[in-house]
Each structure stands twice: as C-alpha cells, then as structure tokens.
C-alpha cells in the first residue's frame, strides 16, 4: 500500500522484502524510501544525484540489509549493505555498456 505520502511523488519502482512483507522500498525521482510497517511510515534512504531516476530496486533475499538500486538513463547501479545508510556505486553504465 502506498500511502498519501506519495501523492505528489511519482513512484517509479517498488520492491518487497521476500522475507518480510512489511518491508518495502519505493523508488522515485527524489530517491529511495523504505517502510518497515507496510506503508504506515516512510524513511528517505537515498538522496538522488542530479538527473537520477530510480529505474529498479531489489532487496537481497539472503542478506536483507542489502539493497540494490538501478538508475535510468545510464546512471549506474548502487548498493547498500546497511539498510540504506550508505551507498556505493557498483557499476557505472555508459551508452556502450552491454
């Protein structure tokens, strides 16, 4: 359930923790948000770099503190292993990347 919180923030992707259906990630043009209470409250995790729109999200089913974020328009893939407190770029995508 996406609450009224997202009324003015378009959600571009959504991921549900395969081990805990109360935990969801929502990707937007403004960054990544996490809820641990099925959408009752949300916390912003990633302050998106300029021109970064979240294209895909994944929660690692073996390491639930690890999330992956893929950006649109060749902006790369980022990962966190501490539930979104810190992020590291995994791969920089270019037009020539395959």
mmCIF file of N, CA, C and O in Angstrom:
data_model
loop_
_atom_site.group_PDB
_atom_site.id
_atom_site.type_symbol
_atom_site.label_atom_id
_atom_site.label_comp_id
_atom_site.label_asym_id
_atom_site.label_seq_id
_atom_site.Cartn_x
_atom_site.Cartn_y
_atom_site.Cartn_z
ATOM 1 N N UNK A 1 0.833 -1.179 0.000
ATOM 2 C CA UNK A 1 0.000 0.000 0.000
ATOM 3 C C UNK A 1 0.877 1.241 0.000
ATOM 4 O O UNK A 1 1.705 1.417 0.869
ATOM 5 N N UNK A 2 0.752 2.069 -0.981
ATOM 6 C CA UNK A 2 1.458 3.346 -0.992
ATOM 7 C C UNK A 2 0.509 4.383 -0.427
ATOM 8 O O UNK A 2 -0.578 4.591 -0.937
ATOM 9 N N UNK A 3 0.921 5.005 0.631
ATOM 10 C CA UNK A 3 0.054 5.924 1.346
ATOM 11 C C UNK A 3 -0.025 7.267 0.642
ATOM 12 O O UNK A 3 0.608 7.499 -0.374
ATOM 13 N N UNK A 4 -0.801 8.181 1.210
ATOM 14 C CA UNK A 4 -0.917 9.529 0.669
ATOM 15 C C UNK A 4 0.420 10.251 0.629
ATOM 16 O O UNK A 4 0.556 11.259 -0.046
ATOM 17 N N UNK A 5 1.411 9.724 1.332
ATOM 18 C CA UNK A 5 2.762 10.280 1.306
ATOM 19 C C UNK A 5 3.243 10.447 -0.138
ATOM 20 O O UNK A 5 3.930 11.390 -0.466
ATOM 21 N N UNK A 6 2.866 9.537 -1.008
ATOM 22 C CA UNK A 6 3.346 9.545 -2.388
ATOM 23 C C UNK A 6 2.389 10.236 -3.358
ATOM 24 O O UNK A 6 2.498 10.072 -4.553
ATOM 25 N N UNK A 7 1.462 11.016 -2.863
ATOM 26 C CA UNK A 7 0.515 11.710 -3.717
ATOM 27 C C UNK A 7 1.214 12.630 -4.710
ATOM 28 O O UNK A 7 0.830 12.716 -5.871
ATOM 29 N N UNK A 8 2.252 13.315 -4.277
ATOM 30 C CA UNK A 8 2.953 14.270 -5.143
ATOM 31 C C UNK A 8 4.355 13.808 -5.538
ATOM 32 O O UNK A 8 5.120 14.577 -6.098
ATOM 33 N N UNK A 9 4.688 12.567 -5.220
ATOM 34 C CA UNK A 9 5.982 12.000 -5.599
ATOM 35 C C UNK A 9 5.698 10.751 -6.430
ATOM 36 O O UNK A 9 5.309 9.721 -5.878
ATOM 37 N N UNK A 10 5.874 10.815 -7.745
ATOM 38 C CA UNK A 10 5.611 9.629 -8.567
ATOM 39 C C UNK A 10 6.565 8.478 -8.231
ATOM 40 O O UNK A 10 7.776 8.671 -8.150
ATOM 41 N N UNK A 11 6.023 7.308 -8.005
ATOM 42 C CA UNK A 11 6.811 6.117 -7.714
ATOM 43 C C UNK A 11 7.158 5.437 -9.032
ATOM 44 O O UNK A 11 6.274 5.139 -9.839
ATOM 45 N N UNK A 12 8.460 5.202 -9.251
ATOM 46 C CA UNK A 12 8.922 4.587 -10.497
ATOM 47 C C UNK A 12 9.202 3.103 -10.348
ATOM 48 O O UNK A 12 9.257 2.383 -11.331
ATOM 49 N N UNK A 13 9.411 2.641 -9.101
ATOM 50 C CA UNK A 13 9.637 1.216 -8.867
ATOM 51 C C UNK A 13 9.329 0.870 -7.418
ATOM 52 O O UNK A 13 9.331 1.740 -6.541
ATOM 53 N N UNK A 14 9.089 -0.416 -7.185
ATOM 54 C CA UNK A 14 8.719 -0.879 -5.857
ATOM 55 C C UNK A 14 9.337 -2.253 -5.642
ATOM 56 O O UNK A 14 9.364 -3.081 -6.553
ATOM 57 N N UNK A 15 9.860 -2.502 -4.432
ATOM 58 C CA UNK A 15 10.399 -3.820 -4.084
ATOM 59 C C UNK A 15 9.853 -4.213 -2.721
ATOM 60 O O UNK A 15 9.768 -3.390 -1.811
ATOM 61 N N UNK A 16 9.498 -5.492 -2.594
ATOM 62 C CA UNK A 16 9.000 -6.040 -1.336
ATOM 63 C C UNK A 16 10.026 -7.039 -0.833
ATOM 64 O O UNK A 16 10.507 -7.894 -1.586
ATOM 65 N N UNK A 17 10.361 -6.942 0.448
ATOM 66 C CA UNK A 17 11.312 -7.877 1.055
ATOM 67 C C UNK A 17 10.709 -9.277 0.985
ATOM 68 O O UNK A 17 9.616 -9.505 1.512
ATOM 69 N N UNK A 18 11.391 -10.229 0.337
ATOM 70 C CA UNK A 18 10.831 -11.575 0.208
ATOM 71 C C UNK A 18 10.699 -12.315 1.540
ATOM 72 O O UNK A 18 9.964 -13.290 1.636
ATOM 73 N N UNK A 19 11.396 -11.836 2.574
ATOM 74 C CA UNK A 19 11.347 -12.480 3.883
ATOM 75 C C UNK A 19 10.465 -11.750 4.884
ATOM 76 O O UNK A 19 10.212 -12.264 5.968
ATOM 77 N N UNK A 20 10.011 -10.530 4.531
ATOM 78 C CA UNK A 20 9.202 -9.733 5.449
ATOM 79 C C UNK A 20 8.318 -8.803 4.623
ATOM 80 O O UNK A 20 8.760 -7.750 4.183
ATOM 81 N N UNK A 21 7.072 -9.162 4.446
ATOM 82 C CA UNK A 21 6.175 -8.385 3.581
ATOM 83 C C UNK A 21 5.838 -7.010 4.147
ATOM 84 O O UNK A 21 5.222 -6.198 3.455
ATOM 85 N N UNK A 22 6.248 -6.706 5.366
ATOM 86 C CA UNK A 22 6.039 -5.380 5.952
ATOM 87 C C UNK A 22 7.082 -4.375 5.459
ATOM 88 O O UNK A 22 6.888 -3.170 5.571
ATOM 89 N N UNK A 23 8.203 -4.876 4.922
ATOM 90 C CA UNK A 23 9.291 -4.018 4.450
ATOM 91 C C UNK A 23 9.208 -3.846 2.938
ATOM 92 O O UNK A 23 9.216 -4.827 2.198
ATOM 93 N N UNK A 24 9.102 -2.597 2.514
ATOM 94 C CA UNK A 24 9.039 -2.256 1.093
ATOM 95 C C UNK A 24 10.007 -1.119 0.808
ATOM 96 O O UNK A 24 10.282 -0.293 1.679
ATOM 97 N N UNK A 25 10.476 -1.065 -0.428
ATOM 98 C CA UNK A 25 11.248 0.058 -0.934
ATOM 99 C C UNK A 25 10.453 0.694 -2.060
ATOM 100 O O UNK A 25 9.863 -0.014 -2.886
ATOM 101 N N UNK A 26 10.440 2.006 -2.102
ATOM 102 C CA UNK A 26 9.786 2.736 -3.196
ATOM 103 C C UNK A 26 10.833 3.635 -3.841
ATOM 104 O O UNK A 26 11.508 4.409 -3.159
ATOM 105 N N UNK A 27 10.979 3.522 -5.138
ATOM 106 C CA UNK A 27 11.916 4.353 -5.880
ATOM 107 C C UNK A 27 11.188 5.495 -6.558
ATOM 108 O O UNK A 27 10.108 5.307 -7.119
ATOM 109 N N UNK A 28 11.780 6.694 -6.487
ATOM 110 C CA UNK A 28 11.175 7.890 -7.068
ATOM 111 C C UNK A 28 12.257 8.724 -7.740
ATOM 112 O O UNK A 28 13.442 8.403 -7.667
ATOM 113 N N UNK A 29 11.861 9.831 -8.348
ATOM 114 C CA UNK A 29 12.843 10.775 -8.884
ATOM 115 C C UNK A 29 13.574 11.496 -7.762
ATOM 116 O O UNK A 29 14.613 12.077 -7.978
ATOM 117 N N UNK A 30 13.024 11.449 -6.559
ATOM 118 C CA UNK A 30 13.626 12.127 -5.406
ATOM 119 C C UNK A 30 14.480 11.190 -4.563
ATOM 120 O O UNK A 30 15.053 11.619 -3.576
ATOM 121 N N UNK A 31 14.561 9.917 -4.909
ATOM 122 C CA UNK A 31 15.366 8.976 -4.147
ATOM 123 C C UNK A 31 14.616 7.710 -3.798
ATOM 124 O O UNK A 31 13.608 7.381 -4.410
ATOM 125 N N UNK A 32 15.129 7.017 -2.775
ATOM 126 C CA UNK A 32 14.566 5.746 -2.347
ATOM 127 C C UNK A 32 14.003 5.908 -0.939
ATOM 128 O O UNK A 32 14.638 6.504 -0.075
ATOM 129 N N UNK A 33 12.811 5.339 -0.735
ATOM 130 C CA UNK A 33 12.147 5.384 0.560
ATOM 131 C C UNK A 33 11.910 3.961 1.043
ATOM 132 O O UNK A 33 11.681 3.062 0.242
ATOM 133 N N UNK A 34 11.978 3.759 2.374
ATOM 134 C CA UNK A 34 11.753 2.436 2.958
ATOM 135 C C UNK A 34 10.684 2.515 4.040
ATOM 136 O O UNK A 34 10.618 3.481 4.792
ATOM 137 N N UNK A 35 9.865 1.483 4.093
ATOM 138 C CA UNK A 35 8.904 1.314 5.181
ATOM 139 C C UNK A 35 9.113 -0.064 5.782
ATOM 140 O O UNK A 35 9.403 -1.023 5.057
ATOM 141 N N UNK A 36 9.009 -0.154 7.096
ATOM 142 C CA UNK A 36 9.073 -1.439 7.786
ATOM 143 C C UNK A 36 7.730 -1.783 8.425
ATOM 144 O O UNK A 36 7.627 -2.745 9.162
ATOM 145 N N UNK A 37 6.710 -0.953 8.127
ATOM 146 C CA UNK A 37 5.382 -1.181 8.708
ATOM 147 C C UNK A 37 4.291 -1.149 7.634
ATOM 148 O O UNK A 37 3.210 -0.616 7.840
ATOM 149 N N UNK A 38 4.598 -1.728 6.486
ATOM 150 C CA UNK A 38 3.638 -1.870 5.385
ATOM 151 C C UNK A 38 3.075 -0.548 4.892
ATOM 152 O O UNK A 38 1.935 -0.471 4.469
ATOM 153 N N UNK A 39 3.873 0.520 4.943
ATOM 154 C CA UNK A 39 3.459 1.790 4.361
ATOM 155 C C UNK A 39 2.874 2.803 5.319
ATOM 156 O O UNK A 39 2.484 3.885 4.901
ATOM 157 N N UNK A 40 2.825 2.480 6.598
ATOM 158 C CA UNK A 40 2.296 3.445 7.562
ATOM 159 C C UNK A 40 3.233 4.636 7.728
ATOM 160 O O UNK A 40 2.791 5.766 7.931
ATOM 161 N N UNK A 41 4.538 4.388 7.661
ATOM 162 C CA UNK A 41 5.529 5.470 7.731
ATOM 163 C C UNK A 41 6.667 5.141 6.769
ATOM 164 O O UNK A 41 6.934 3.977 6.479
ATOM 165 N N UNK A 42 7.319 6.191 6.261
ATOM 166 C CA UNK A 42 8.370 6.040 5.265
ATOM 167 C C UNK A 42 9.600 6.825 5.691
ATOM 168 O O UNK A 42 9.482 7.898 6.263
ATOM 169 N N UNK A 43 10.778 6.288 5.362
ATOM 170 C CA UNK A 43 12.046 6.955 5.626
ATOM 171 C C UNK A 43 12.789 7.106 4.302
ATOM 172 O O UNK A 43 12.893 6.141 3.531
ATOM 173 N N UNK A 44 13.310 8.300 4.031
ATOM 174 C CA UNK A 44 14.083 8.514 2.809
ATOM 175 C C UNK A 44 15.485 7.963 3.016
ATOM 176 O O UNK A 44 16.146 8.285 3.992
ATOM 177 N N UNK A 45 15.942 7.119 2.083
ATOM 178 C CA UNK A 45 17.238 6.464 2.216
ATOM 179 C C UNK A 45 18.312 7.070 1.330
ATOM 180 O O UNK A 45 19.437 7.227 1.748
ATOM 181 N N UNK A 46 17.984 7.350 0.098
ATOM 182 C CA UNK A 46 18.983 7.780 -0.861
ATOM 183 C C UNK A 46 18.617 9.140 -1.398
ATOM 184 O O UNK A 46 17.540 9.319 -1.938
ATOM 185 N N UNK A 47 19.491 10.096 -1.226
ATOM 186 C CA UNK A 47 19.272 11.399 -1.835
ATOM 187 C C UNK A 47 19.834 11.299 -3.242
ATOM 188 O O UNK A 47 21.036 11.153 -3.435
ATOM 189 N N UNK A 48 18.952 11.318 -4.199
ATOM 190 C CA UNK A 48 19.303 11.047 -5.589
ATOM 191 C C UNK A 48 20.250 12.099 -6.144
ATOM 192 O O UNK A 48 20.038 13.290 -5.964
ATOM 193 N N UNK A 49 21.291 11.638 -6.832
ATOM 194 C CA UNK A 49 22.141 12.583 -7.550
ATOM 195 C C UNK A 49 21.328 13.298 -8.629
ATOM 196 O O UNK A 49 20.261 12.833 -9.021
ATOM 197 N N UNK A 50 21.837 14.393 -9.112
ATOM 198 C CA UNK A 50 21.152 15.153 -10.162
ATOM 199 C C UNK A 50 20.870 14.237 -11.355
ATOM 200 O O UNK A 50 21.718 13.445 -11.755
ATOM 201 N N UNK A 51 19.679 14.353 -11.903
ATOM 202 C CA UNK A 51 19.235 13.574 -13.062
ATOM 203 C C UNK A 51 19.204 12.067 -12.803
ATOM 204 O O UNK A 51 19.344 11.286 -13.720
ATOM 205 N N UNK A 52 19.038 11.661 -11.543
ATOM 206 C CA UNK A 52 18.954 10.238 -11.212
ATOM 207 C C UNK A 52 17.503 9.882 -10.939
ATOM 208 O O UNK A 52 16.889 10.426 -10.029
ATOM 209 N N UNK A 53 16.962 8.995 -11.739
ATOM 210 C CA UNK A 53 15.626 8.469 -11.509
ATOM 211 C C UNK A 53 15.760 6.979 -11.263
ATOM 212 O O UNK A 53 16.389 6.268 -12.053
ATOM 213 N N UNK A 54 15.197 6.507 -10.167
ATOM 214 C CA UNK A 54 15.277 5.087 -9.844
ATOM 215 C C UNK A 54 14.485 4.301 -10.874
ATOM 216 O O UNK A 54 13.311 4.553 -11.105
ATOM 217 N N UNK A 55 15.152 3.340 -11.504
ATOM 218 C CA UNK A 55 14.507 2.510 -12.501
ATOM 219 C C UNK A 55 14.154 1.135 -11.972
ATOM 220 O O UNK A 55 13.171 0.529 -12.372
ATOM 221 N N UNK A 56 14.976 0.635 -11.029
ATOM 222 C CA UNK A 56 14.704 -0.681 -10.466
ATOM 223 C C UNK A 56 15.265 -0.773 -9.051
ATOM 224 O O UNK A 56 16.209 -0.071 -8.700
ATOM 225 N N UNK A 57 14.659 -1.643 -8.260
ATOM 226 C CA UNK A 57 15.063 -1.878 -6.873
ATOM 227 C C UNK A 57 15.089 -3.369 -6.616
ATOM 228 O O UNK A 57 14.310 -4.123 -7.198
ATOM 229 N N UNK A 58 15.970 -3.792 -5.702
ATOM 230 C CA UNK A 58 15.990 -5.184 -5.300
ATOM 231 C C UNK A 58 16.442 -5.273 -3.850
ATOM 232 O O UNK A 58 17.358 -4.573 -3.439
ATOM 233 N N UNK A 59 15.773 -6.123 -3.074
ATOM 234 C CA UNK A 59 16.187 -6.452 -1.717
ATOM 235 C C UNK A 59 16.766 -7.864 -1.778
ATOM 236 O O UNK A 59 16.112 -8.787 -2.256
ATOM 237 N N UNK A 60 17.994 -8.026 -1.315
ATOM 238 C CA UNK A 60 18.667 -9.327 -1.341
ATOM 239 C C UNK A 60 17.959 -10.279 -0.376
ATOM 240 O O UNK A 60 17.847 -9.984 0.810
ATOM 241 N N UNK A 61 17.474 -11.409 -0.879
ATOM 242 C CA UNK A 61 16.724 -12.319 -0.011
ATOM 243 C C UNK A 61 17.612 -13.108 0.947
ATOM 244 O O UNK A 61 17.125 -13.682 1.918
ATOM 245 N N UNK A 62 18.928 -13.117 0.719
ATOM 246 C CA UNK A 62 19.851 -13.794 1.622
ATOM 247 C C UNK A 62 20.492 -12.836 2.624
ATOM 248 O O UNK A 62 20.969 -13.257 3.671
ATOM 249 N N UNK A 63 20.550 -11.558 2.274
ATOM 250 C CA UNK A 63 21.104 -10.515 3.141
ATOM 251 C C UNK A 63 20.110 -9.355 3.161
ATOM 252 O O UNK A 63 20.221 -8.431 2.365
ATOM 253 N N UNK A 64 19.112 -9.386 4.038
ATOM 254 C CA UNK A 64 18.023 -8.402 3.999
ATOM 255 C C UNK A 64 18.442 -6.960 4.270
ATOM 256 O O UNK A 64 17.661 -6.049 4.034
ATOM 257 N N UNK A 65 19.659 -6.730 4.733
ATOM 258 C CA UNK A 65 20.151 -5.358 4.906
ATOM 259 C C UNK A 65 20.753 -4.811 3.617
ATOM 260 O O UNK A 65 21.135 -3.653 3.552
ATOM 261 N N UNK A 66 20.858 -5.654 2.585
ATOM 262 C CA UNK A 66 21.469 -5.255 1.310
ATOM 263 C C UNK A 66 20.377 -4.955 0.286
ATOM 264 O O UNK A 66 19.516 -5.785 0.023
ATOM 265 N N UNK A 67 20.446 -3.732 -0.277
ATOM 266 C CA UNK A 67 19.517 -3.306 -1.326
ATOM 267 C C UNK A 67 20.329 -2.891 -2.549
ATOM 268 O O UNK A 67 21.456 -2.419 -2.429
ATOM 269 N N UNK A 68 19.724 -3.017 -3.709
ATOM 270 C CA UNK A 68 20.324 -2.555 -4.958
ATOM 271 C C UNK A 68 19.372 -1.569 -5.629
ATOM 272 O O UNK A 68 18.160 -1.765 -5.616
ATOM 273 N N UNK A 69 19.937 -0.526 -6.231
ATOM 274 C CA UNK A 69 19.165 0.487 -6.946
ATOM 275 C C UNK A 69 19.787 0.660 -8.322
ATOM 276 O O UNK A 69 20.997 0.885 -8.430
ATOM 277 N N UNK A 70 18.974 0.542 -9.344
ATOM 278 C CA UNK A 70 19.416 0.792 -10.706
ATOM 279 C C UNK A 70 18.768 2.057 -11.219
ATOM 280 O O UNK A 70 17.548 2.231 -11.081
ATOM 281 N N UNK A 71 19.568 2.929 -11.789
ATOM 282 C CA UNK A 71 19.038 4.184 -12.304
ATOM 283 C C UNK A 71 18.713 4.114 -13.779
ATOM 284 O O UNK A 71 19.170 3.222 -14.493
ATOM 285 N N UNK A 72 17.896 5.043 -14.207
ATOM 286 C CA UNK A 72 17.572 5.175 -15.620
ATOM 287 C C UNK A 72 18.611 6.060 -16.294
ATOM 288 O O UNK A 72 19.364 6.768 -15.638
ATOM 289 N N UNK A 73 18.635 6.058 -17.585
ATOM 290 C CA UNK A 73 19.470 6.961 -18.392
ATOM 291 C C UNK A 73 20.955 6.839 -18.054
ATOM 292 O O UNK A 73 21.641 7.828 -17.819
ATOM 293 N N UNK A 74 21.464 5.594 -18.004
ATOM 294 C CA UNK A 74 22.891 5.336 -17.846
ATOM 295 C C UNK A 74 23.468 5.893 -16.552
ATOM 296 O O UNK A 74 24.614 6.320 -16.512
ATOM 297 N N UNK A 75 22.696 5.893 -15.473
ATOM 298 C CA UNK A 75 23.185 6.481 -14.227
ATOM 299 C C UNK A 75 23.810 5.467 -13.281
ATOM 300 O O UNK A 75 24.287 5.833 -12.228
ATOM 301 N N UNK A 76 23.828 4.198 -13.631
ATOM 302 C CA UNK A 76 24.542 3.215 -12.848
ATOM 303 C C UNK A 76 23.709 2.414 -11.868
ATOM 304 O O UNK A 76 22.506 2.584 -11.749
ATOM 305 N N UNK A 77 24.416 1.540 -11.140
ATOM 306 C CA UNK A 77 23.822 0.674 -10.141
ATOM 307 C C UNK A 77 24.505 0.974 -8.811
ATOM 308 O O UNK A 77 25.727 1.081 -8.740
ATOM 309 N N UNK A 78 23.699 1.096 -7.749
ATOM 310 C CA UNK A 78 24.212 1.393 -6.422
ATOM 311 C C UNK A 78 23.761 0.304 -5.462
ATOM 312 O O UNK A 78 22.716 -0.316 -5.658
ATOM 313 N N UNK A 79 24.574 0.063 -4.406
ATOM 314 C CA UNK A 79 24.235 -0.949 -3.413
ATOM 315 C C UNK A 79 24.475 -0.404 -2.011
ATOM 316 O O UNK A 79 25.315 0.471 -1.805
ATOM 317 N N UNK A 80 23.718 -0.939 -1.078
ATOM 318 C CA UNK A 80 23.906 -0.649 0.338
ATOM 319 C C UNK A 80 23.846 -1.967 1.091
ATOM 320 O O UNK A 80 23.111 -2.871 0.699
ATOM 321 N N UNK A 81 24.632 -2.096 2.131
ATOM 322 C CA UNK A 81 24.577 -3.298 2.960
ATOM 323 C C UNK A 81 24.189 -2.951 4.398
ATOM 324 O O UNK A 81 24.286 -3.780 5.287
ATOM 325 N N UNK A 82 23.732 -1.694 4.615
ATOM 326 C CA UNK A 82 23.338 -1.258 5.957
ATOM 327 C C UNK A 82 21.947 -0.619 5.956
ATOM 328 O O UNK A 82 21.704 0.377 6.615
ATOM 329 N N UNK A 83 21.049 -1.219 5.183
ATOM 330 C CA UNK A 83 19.652 -0.770 5.079
ATOM 331 C C UNK A 83 19.509 0.655 4.559
ATOM 332 O O UNK A 83 18.576 1.356 4.890
ATOM 333 N N UNK A 84 20.457 1.100 3.754
ATOM 334 C CA UNK A 84 20.314 2.390 3.085
ATOM 335 C C UNK A 84 20.995 3.567 3.747
ATOM 336 O O UNK A 84 20.820 4.695 3.308
ATOM 337 N N UNK A 85 21.801 3.323 4.773
ATOM 338 C CA UNK A 85 22.505 4.434 5.424
ATOM 339 C C UNK A 85 23.640 4.963 4.548
ATOM 340 O O UNK A 85 23.868 6.160 4.464
ATOM 341 N N UNK A 86 24.356 4.046 3.903
ATOM 342 C CA UNK A 86 25.432 4.443 2.994
ATOM 343 C C UNK A 86 25.275 3.657 1.693
ATOM 344 O O UNK A 86 24.792 2.525 1.698
ATOM 345 N N UNK A 87 25.673 4.291 0.591
ATOM 346 C CA UNK A 87 25.528 3.686 -0.732
ATOM 347 C C UNK A 87 26.861 3.729 -1.455
ATOM 348 O O UNK A 87 27.643 4.656 -1.281
ATOM 349 N N UNK A 88 27.088 2.734 -2.291
ATOM 350 C CA UNK A 88 28.313 2.650 -3.076
ATOM 351 C C UNK A 88 27.934 2.304 -4.512
ATOM 352 O O UNK A 88 27.088 1.428 -4.741
ATOM 353 N N UNK A 89 28.554 2.998 -5.449
ATOM 354 C CA UNK A 89 28.266 2.688 -6.844
ATOM 355 C C UNK A 89 28.918 1.358 -7.202
ATOM 356 O O UNK A 89 30.100 1.145 -6.953
ATOM 357 N N UNK A 90 28.116 0.461 -7.758
ATOM 358 C CA UNK A 90 28.582 -0.862 -8.134
ATOM 359 C C UNK A 90 29.105 -0.845 -9.557
ATOM 360 O O UNK A 90 30.149 -1.391 -9.861
ATOM 361 N N UNK A 91 28.378 -0.193 -10.448
ATOM 362 C CA UNK A 91 28.780 -0.153 -11.853
ATOM 363 C C UNK A 91 28.279 1.137 -12.477
ATOM 364 O O UNK A 91 27.135 1.511 -12.326
ATOM 365 N N UNK A 92 29.172 1.811 -13.177
ATOM 366 C CA UNK A 92 28.805 2.996 -13.943
ATOM 367 C C UNK A 92 28.442 2.542 -15.345
ATOM 368 O O UNK A 92 29.236 1.874 -16.008
ATOM 369 N N UNK A 93 27.259 2.845 -15.771
ATOM 370 C CA UNK A 93 26.813 2.447 -17.105
ATOM 371 C C UNK A 93 27.093 3.556 -18.099
ATOM 372 O O UNK A 93 26.987 4.732 -17.776
ATOM 373 N N UNK A 94 27.428 3.161 -19.295
ATOM 374 C CA UNK A 94 27.633 4.107 -20.376
ATOM 375 C C UNK A 94 26.789 3.654 -21.562
ATOM 376 O O UNK A 94 26.260 2.550 -21.576
ATOM 377 N N UNK A 95 26.718 4.484 -22.553
ATOM 378 C CA UNK A 95 25.955 4.107 -23.749
ATOM 379 C C UNK A 95 26.536 2.877 -24.416
ATOM 380 O O UNK A 95 25.843 2.137 -25.093
ATOM 381 N N UNK A 96 27.848 2.616 -24.227
ATOM 382 C CA UNK A 96 28.493 1.478 -24.851
ATOM 383 C C UNK A 96 28.456 0.222 -23.986
ATOM 384 O O UNK A 96 28.886 -0.833 -24.412
ATOM 385 N N UNK A 97 27.948 0.314 -22.727
ATOM 386 C CA UNK A 97 27.884 -0.856 -21.835
ATOM 387 C C UNK A 97 26.895 -1.870 -22.383
ATOM 388 O O UNK A 97 25.857 -1.518 -22.906
ATOM 389 N N UNK A 98 27.241 -3.111 -22.232
ATOM 390 C CA UNK A 98 26.351 -4.184 -22.699
ATOM 391 C C UNK A 98 26.154 -5.172 -21.595
ATOM 392 O O UNK A 98 26.917 -5.394 -20.763
#
